[in-house]
mmCIF file of C-alpha atoms in Angstrom:
data_model
loop_
_atom_site.group_PDB
_atom_site.id
_atom_site.type_symbol
_atom_site.label_atom_id
_atom_site.label_comp_id
_atom_site.label_asym_id
_atom_site.label_seq_id
_atom_site.Cartn_x
_atom_site.Cartn_y
_atom_site.Cartn_z
ATOM 1 C CA UNK U 3 54.132 2.391 121.932
ATOM 2 C CA UNK U 4 51.780 -0.360 123.023
ATOM 3 C CA UNK U 5 53.236 -3.030 125.219
ATOM 4 C CA UNK U 6 53.256 -6.613 124.070
ATOM 5 C CA UNK U 7 54.487 -9.439 126.197
ATOM 6 C CA UNK U 8 56.408 -12.588 125.376
ATOM 7 C CA UNK U 9 54.444 -15.785 125.940
ATOM 8 C CA UNK U 10 56.086 -16.867 129.166
ATOM 9 C CA UNK U 11 54.455 -18.711 132.022
ATOM 10 C CA UNK U 12 55.835 -17.965 135.477
ATOM 11 C CA UNK U 13 53.855 -19.180 138.470
ATOM 12 C CA UNK U 14 50.557 -18.899 136.656
ATOM 13 C CA UNK U 15 51.100 -15.497 135.115
ATOM 14 C CA UNK U 16 52.695 -14.011 132.024
ATOM 15 C CA UNK U 17 56.137 -12.481 132.519
ATOM 16 C CA UNK U 18 57.188 -9.514 130.396
ATOM 17 C CA UNK U 19 60.530 -9.985 128.654
ATOM 18 C CA UNK U 20 60.288 -6.990 126.342
ATOM 19 C CA UNK U 21 57.886 -4.135 125.682
ATOM 20 C CA UNK U 22 58.127 -4.555 121.897
ATOM 21 C CA UNK U 23 57.146 -7.267 119.470
ATOM 22 C CA UNK U 24 59.242 -8.432 116.496
ATOM 23 C CA UNK U 25 57.862 -5.807 114.076
ATOM 24 C CA UNK U 26 58.481 -2.956 116.511
ATOM 25 C CA UNK U 27 61.971 -4.209 117.350
ATOM 26 C CA UNK U 28 62.828 -4.434 113.656
ATOM 27 C CA UNK U 29 61.628 -0.854 113.109
ATOM 28 C CA UNK U 30 63.642 0.433 116.082
ATOM 29 C CA UNK U 31 66.810 -1.295 114.825
ATOM 30 C CA UNK U 32 66.281 0.188 111.357
ATOM 31 C CA UNK U 33 65.582 3.782 112.397
ATOM 32 C CA UNK U 34 67.660 4.306 115.552
ATOM 33 C CA UNK U 35 70.882 6.227 114.861
ATOM 34 C CA UNK U 36 71.957 7.143 118.407
ATOM 35 C CA UNK U 37 73.533 3.737 119.075
ATOM 36 C CA UNK U 38 74.607 0.937 116.789
ATOM 37 C CA UNK U 39 74.687 -2.383 118.621
ATOM 38 C CA UNK U 40 76.430 -3.969 115.644
ATOM 39 C CA UNK U 41 79.422 -1.698 116.336
ATOM 40 C CA UNK U 42 79.770 -2.480 120.042
ATOM 41 C CA UNK U 43 83.325 -3.499 120.937
ATOM 42 C CA UNK U 44 82.313 -6.969 122.241
ATOM 43 C CA UNK U 45 80.532 -7.645 118.957
ATOM 44 C CA UNK U 46 83.607 -6.580 116.979
ATOM 45 C CA UNK U 47 85.510 -9.175 118.995
ATOM 46 C CA UNK U 48 82.889 -11.685 117.868
ATOM 47 C CA UNK U 49 83.438 -10.699 114.233
ATOM 48 C CA UNK U 50 87.202 -11.068 114.719
ATOM 49 C CA UNK U 51 86.619 -14.558 116.112
ATOM 50 C CA UNK U 52 84.691 -15.474 112.969
ATOM 51 C CA UNK U 53 87.539 -14.265 110.719
ATOM 52 C CA UNK U 54 90.162 -16.123 112.780
ATOM 53 C CA UNK U 55 88.082 -19.294 112.788
ATOM 54 C CA UNK U 56 87.562 -19.072 109.018
ATOM 55 C CA UNK U 57 91.305 -18.725 108.468
ATOM 56 C CA UNK U 58 91.931 -21.655 110.805
ATOM 57 C CA UNK U 59 89.539 -23.798 108.782
ATOM 58 C CA UNK U 60 91.322 -22.771 105.577
ATOM 59 C CA UNK U 61 94.697 -23.929 106.918
ATOM 60 C CA UNK U 62 93.297 -26.980 108.725
ATOM 61 C CA UNK U 63 93.906 -29.571 105.950
ATOM 62 C CA UNK U 64 97.539 -28.658 105.264
ATOM 63 C CA UNK U 65 99.132 -26.345 107.855
ATOM 64 C CA UNK U 66 98.601 -27.478 111.471
ATOM 65 C CA UNK U 67 100.731 -24.737 113.030
ATOM 66 C CA UNK U 68 98.831 -21.842 111.444
ATOM 67 C CA UNK U 69 95.540 -23.615 112.049
ATOM 68 C CA UNK U 70 96.228 -24.215 115.736
ATOM 69 C CA UNK U 71 97.404 -20.653 116.382
ATOM 70 C CA UNK U 72 94.414 -19.116 114.605
ATOM 71 C CA UNK U 73 91.899 -21.473 116.180
ATOM 72 C CA UNK U 74 93.432 -20.898 119.605
ATOM 73 C CA UNK U 75 93.277 -17.123 119.176
ATOM 74 C CA UNK U 76 89.610 -17.338 118.181
ATOM 75 C CA UNK U 77 88.844 -19.479 121.232
ATOM 76 C CA UNK U 78 90.755 -17.257 123.676
ATOM 77 C CA UNK U 79 88.871 -14.181 122.462
ATOM 78 C CA UNK U 80 85.718 -15.883 123.740
ATOM 79 C CA UNK U 81 86.685 -14.668 127.213
ATOM 80 C CA UNK U 82 87.576 -11.175 125.992
ATOM 81 C CA UNK U 83 84.162 -10.281 124.583
ATOM 82 C CA UNK U 84 82.396 -10.920 127.889
ATOM 83 C CA UNK U 85 84.963 -8.839 129.778
ATOM 84 C CA UNK U 86 84.613 -5.996 127.263
ATOM 85 C CA UNK U 87 80.818 -6.122 127.474
ATOM 86 C CA UNK U 88 80.917 -5.722 131.255
ATOM 87 C CA UNK U 89 83.713 -3.123 131.318
ATOM 88 C CA UNK U 90 82.160 -0.927 128.605
ATOM 89 C CA UNK U 91 78.540 -1.613 129.618
ATOM 90 C CA UNK U 92 77.848 -2.934 126.135
ATOM 91 C CA UNK U 93 76.150 -6.222 126.961
ATOM 92 C CA UNK U 94 73.462 -7.033 124.385
ATOM 93 C CA UNK U 95 71.100 -9.810 123.372
ATOM 94 C CA UNK U 96 72.638 -9.768 119.900
ATOM 95 C CA UNK U 97 76.123 -10.146 121.384
ATOM 96 C CA UNK U 98 75.086 -13.066 123.571
ATOM 97 C CA UNK U 99 73.568 -14.911 120.623
ATOM 98 C CA UNK U 100 76.543 -14.066 118.388
ATOM 99 C CA UNK U 101 78.906 -15.456 121.021
ATOM 100 C CA UNK U 102 76.975 -18.720 121.272
ATOM 101 C CA UNK U 103 76.724 -19.107 117.492
ATOM 102 C CA UNK U 104 80.467 -18.595 117.010
ATOM 103 C CA UNK U 105 81.214 -21.120 119.768
ATOM 104 C CA UNK U 106 78.900 -23.763 118.335
ATOM 105 C CA UNK U 107 79.956 -23.273 114.707
ATOM 106 C CA UNK U 108 83.728 -23.242 115.256
ATOM 107 C CA UNK U 109 83.622 -26.376 117.403
ATOM 108 C CA UNK U 110 81.322 -28.121 114.926
ATOM 109 C CA UNK U 111 83.598 -27.303 111.993
ATOM 110 C CA UNK U 112 86.583 -28.779 113.833
ATOM 111 C CA UNK U 113 84.550 -31.898 114.681
ATOM 112 C CA UNK U 114 83.554 -32.225 111.020
ATOM 113 C CA UNK U 115 87.235 -32.290 110.101
ATOM 114 C CA UNK U 116 87.947 -34.846 112.826
ATOM 115 C CA UNK U 117 85.121 -37.016 111.479
ATOM 116 C CA UNK U 118 86.893 -37.118 108.108
ATOM 117 C CA UNK U 119 90.346 -37.566 109.675
ATOM 118 C CA UNK U 120 89.139 -40.457 111.848
ATOM 119 C CA UNK U 121 86.398 -42.109 109.747
ATOM 120 C CA UNK U 122 86.054 -45.038 112.162
ATOM 121 C CA UNK U 123 84.900 -42.541 114.805
ATOM 122 C CA UNK U 124 82.813 -40.348 112.496
ATOM 123 C CA UNK U 125 79.584 -41.359 114.259
ATOM 124 C CA UNK U 126 81.032 -40.258 117.610
ATOM 125 C CA UNK U 127 81.950 -36.830 116.281
ATOM 126 C CA UNK U 128 78.574 -36.466 114.572
ATOM 127 C CA UNK U 129 76.912 -37.351 117.864
ATOM 128 C CA UNK U 130 78.960 -34.713 119.715
ATOM 129 C CA UNK U 131 77.930 -32.070 117.180
ATOM 130 C CA UNK U 132 74.271 -33.028 117.525
ATOM 131 C CA UNK U 133 74.462 -33.065 121.320
ATOM 132 C CA UNK U 134 76.184 -29.673 121.449
ATOM 133 C CA UNK U 135 73.656 -27.944 119.193
ATOM 134 C CA UNK U 136 70.539 -29.595 120.613
ATOM 135 C CA UNK U 137 71.592 -29.108 124.238
ATOM 136 C CA UNK U 138 72.318 -25.398 123.864
ATOM 137 C CA UNK U 139 69.272 -24.718 121.695
ATOM 138 C CA UNK U 140 66.926 -26.437 124.141
ATOM 139 C CA UNK U 141 68.556 -24.659 127.070
ATOM 140 C CA UNK U 142 68.295 -21.264 125.358
ATOM 141 C CA UNK U 143 64.618 -21.776 124.550
ATOM 142 C CA UNK U 144 63.771 -23.073 128.038
ATOM 143 C CA UNK U 145 65.464 -20.149 129.818
ATOM 144 C CA UNK U 146 63.813 -17.534 127.594
ATOM 145 C CA UNK U 147 60.455 -19.267 127.871
ATOM 146 C CA UNK U 148 60.566 -19.077 131.659
ATOM 147 C CA UNK U 149 61.572 -15.417 131.809
ATOM 148 C CA UNK U 150 65.367 -15.473 132.211
ATOM 149 C CA UNK U 151 67.263 -12.647 130.553
ATOM 150 C CA UNK U 152 70.305 -14.825 129.859
ATOM 151 C CA UNK U 153 70.874 -18.525 129.296
ATOM 152 C CA UNK U 154 73.594 -18.541 131.972
ATOM 153 C CA UNK U 155 71.052 -17.675 134.653
ATOM 154 C CA UNK U 156 70.162 -21.057 136.173
ATOM 155 C CA UNK U 157 68.466 -21.414 139.548
ATOM 156 C CA UNK U 158 69.853 -23.963 141.974
ATOM 157 C CA UNK U 159 66.476 -25.671 142.382
ATOM 158 C CA UNK U 160 66.436 -26.327 138.623
ATOM 159 C CA UNK U 161 69.952 -27.775 138.465
ATOM 160 C CA UNK U 162 72.823 -27.420 140.890
ATOM 161 C CA UNK U 163 75.131 -28.888 138.247
ATOM 162 C CA UNK U 164 74.241 -26.236 135.662
ATOM 163 C CA UNK U 165 74.389 -23.435 138.222
ATOM 164 C CA UNK U 166 77.915 -24.591 139.108
ATOM 165 C CA UNK U 167 78.852 -25.063 135.453
ATOM 166 C CA UNK U 168 77.855 -21.509 134.466
ATOM 167 C CA UNK U 169 80.167 -19.895 137.010
ATOM 168 C CA UNK U 170 82.730 -17.896 135.029
ATOM 169 C CA UNK U 171 85.819 -19.800 136.156
ATOM 170 C CA UNK U 172 84.192 -23.222 135.750
ATOM 171 C CA UNK U 173 82.695 -22.368 132.357
ATOM 172 C CA UNK U 174 86.022 -21.087 131.033
ATOM 173 C CA UNK U 175 87.921 -24.142 132.285
ATOM 174 C CA UNK U 176 85.415 -26.625 130.871
ATOM 175 C CA UNK U 177 85.118 -24.919 127.487
ATOM 176 C CA UNK U 178 88.875 -24.403 127.141
ATOM 177 C CA UNK U 179 89.601 -27.995 128.130
ATOM 178 C CA UNK U 180 87.017 -29.283 125.673
ATOM 179 C CA UNK U 181 88.476 -27.241 122.812
ATOM 180 C CA UNK U 182 92.033 -28.254 123.710
ATOM 181 C CA UNK U 183 91.048 -31.923 123.610
ATOM 182 C CA UNK U 184 89.648 -31.572 120.096
ATOM 183 C CA UNK U 185 92.702 -29.579 119.006
ATOM 184 C CA UNK U 186 94.894 -32.344 120.438
ATOM 185 C CA UNK U 187 93.000 -34.923 118.348
ATOM 186 C CA UNK U 188 93.616 -32.747 115.310
ATOM 187 C CA UNK U 189 97.343 -32.489 116.081
ATOM 188 C CA UNK U 190 97.620 -36.270 116.542
ATOM 189 C CA UNK U 191 97.441 -36.585 112.750
ATOM 190 C CA UNK U 192 100.518 -34.405 112.399
ATOM 191 C CA UNK U 193 102.622 -34.587 115.561
ATOM 192 C CA UNK U 194 104.986 -37.580 115.535
ATOM 193 C CA UNK U 195 107.835 -36.049 117.551
ATOM 194 C CA UNK U 196 108.410 -37.554 121.033
ATOM 195 C CA UNK U 197 107.801 -35.013 123.760
ATOM 196 C CA UNK U 198 111.123 -35.652 125.500
ATOM 197 C CA UNK U 199 113.043 -34.275 122.492
ATOM 198 C CA UNK U 200 111.756 -30.810 123.364
ATOM 199 C CA UNK U 201 113.841 -30.823 126.552
ATOM 200 C CA UNK U 202 117.615 -30.096 126.683
ATOM 201 C CA UNK U 203 119.762 -33.050 125.604
ATOM 202 C CA UNK U 204 121.752 -32.832 128.850
ATOM 203 C CA UNK U 205 118.555 -33.715 130.757
ATOM 204 C CA UNK U 206 117.265 -36.476 128.527
ATOM 205 C CA UNK U 207 120.636 -38.193 128.207
ATOM 206 C CA UNK U 208 121.313 -38.223 131.923
ATOM 207 C CA UNK U 209 121.344 -41.529 133.810
ATOM 208 C CA UNK U 210 118.574 -40.311 136.116
ATOM 209 C CA UNK U 211 116.276 -39.619 133.160
ATOM 210 C CA UNK U 212 117.016 -42.844 131.302
ATOM 211 C CA UNK U 213 116.535 -45.063 134.346
ATOM 212 C CA UNK U 214 113.391 -43.446 135.756
ATOM 213 C CA UNK U 215 111.281 -42.401 132.761
ATOM 214 C CA UNK U 216 108.936 -45.209 131.591
ATOM 215 C CA UNK U 217 109.401 -46.462 128.051
ATOM 216 C CA UNK U 218 105.893 -45.411 126.964
ATOM 217 C CA UNK U 219 106.692 -41.823 128.056
ATOM 218 C CA UNK U 220 109.647 -41.770 125.676
ATOM 219 C CA UNK U 221 107.266 -42.332 122.761
ATOM 220 C CA UNK U 222 104.671 -39.851 124.030
ATOM 221 C CA UNK U 223 104.100 -36.832 121.752
ATOM 222 C CA UNK U 224 102.881 -33.385 122.777
ATOM 223 C CA UNK U 225 99.493 -34.022 121.159
ATOM 224 C CA UNK U 226 99.087 -37.331 122.986
ATOM 225 C CA UNK U 227 99.978 -35.742 126.326
ATOM 226 C CA UNK U 228 97.567 -32.864 125.736
ATOM 227 C CA UNK U 229 94.776 -35.266 124.753
ATOM 228 C CA UNK U 230 95.339 -37.376 127.877
ATOM 229 C CA UNK U 231 95.249 -34.331 130.172
ATOM 230 C CA UNK U 232 92.176 -32.692 128.641
ATOM 231 C CA UNK U 233 90.079 -35.811 127.958
ATOM 232 C CA UNK U 234 88.485 -35.846 131.458
ATOM 233 C CA UNK U 235 87.488 -32.179 131.044
ATOM 234 C CA UNK U 236 85.982 -32.827 127.621
ATOM 235 C CA UNK U 237 84.109 -35.839 128.963
ATOM 236 C CA UNK U 238 82.754 -33.749 131.836
ATOM 237 C CA UNK U 239 81.709 -30.977 129.437
ATOM 238 C CA UNK U 240 79.690 -33.367 127.299
ATOM 239 C CA UNK U 241 78.096 -34.969 130.353
ATOM 240 C CA UNK U 242 76.975 -31.461 131.317
ATOM 241 C CA UNK U 243 75.529 -31.085 127.813
ATOM 242 C CA UNK U 244 73.414 -34.186 128.419
ATOM 243 C CA UNK U 245 72.267 -32.829 131.797
ATOM 244 C CA UNK U 246 71.495 -29.482 130.165
ATOM 245 C CA UNK U 247 69.345 -31.078 127.474
ATOM 246 C CA UNK U 248 67.487 -33.214 130.037
ATOM 247 C CA UNK U 249 66.807 -30.302 132.394
ATOM 248 C CA UNK U 250 65.696 -28.083 129.509
ATOM 249 C CA UNK U 251 63.273 -30.743 128.306
ATOM 250 C CA UNK U 252 61.773 -30.992 131.806
ATOM 251 C CA UNK U 253 61.334 -27.212 131.992
ATOM 252 C CA UNK U 254 59.648 -27.088 128.574
ATOM 253 C CA UNK U 255 57.356 -29.996 129.460
ATOM 254 C CA UNK U 256 56.483 -28.234 132.718
ATOM 255 C CA UNK U 257 55.535 -25.092 130.807
ATOM 256 C CA UNK U 258 53.407 -27.187 128.428
ATOM 257 C CA UNK U 259 51.580 -28.885 131.301
ATOM 258 C CA UNK U 260 51.018 -25.553 133.061
ATOM 259 C CA UNK U 261 49.581 -23.939 129.937
ATOM 260 C CA UNK U 262 47.333 -26.932 129.284
ATOM 261 C CA UNK U 263 46.062 -26.780 132.869
ATOM 262 C CA UNK U 264 45.330 -23.063 132.524
ATOM 263 C CA UNK U 265 43.542 -23.671 129.228
ATOM 264 C CA UNK U 266 41.332 -26.335 130.810
ATOM 265 C CA UNK U 267 40.564 -24.039 133.739
ATOM 266 C CA UNK U 268 39.479 -21.256 131.408
ATOM 267 C CA UNK U 269 37.388 -23.676 129.369
ATOM 268 C CA UNK U 270 35.436 -24.710 132.440
#
């Protein structure tokens, strides 16, 4: 099989990402029977996430409890597929892309609902969808263009913020907090029960509770409390998205300038 290289510029040379082109890869996927990447356990988890997210979207307009449980299960499985891929040695390019697509699509569908539920803020939600998609697409292209095997591989000299962000614990916290904030906004349309009513009556009727709990806290619902706690995380996540888009654009422009310089050198 003849080797063909991806068009990647790294320090003035071409870096090989794969020894097959698209036609050869398609033929291998069609004829190979020894392994089926589609049936890898991590990818099955991805398919399960799609089904759970679809069910959550079905219940979203009329059953908040089912919707929240299903959406939450789909989001939590996002951590399981990566663990399974490492434990079973079934990491794959297809799985990585599937994971990103499911993340982007489920969040975008929830934001679409929020745009209709809060029409005065529809432009904000539309902007968040656009930022999320554009940031991750640009980052994916820039990392592949410069020879990285995975979009989570970010060198510190490119961006210390992104290198920190793509640490497993940080990434999970930021993504979970972001999703919880959007879920909280969804629940705000339904949850009208004060949070204090969830505690035993003996506590909430005590003199200590009545005298020391601020009045606004007595009206606070679970959804409002969750939104207040997770808002800073969501804000930080979207700031990172802006940084990611900016850094990716600089990398792509750098590749363009390098290739133009090489072209001029060859021409002379």
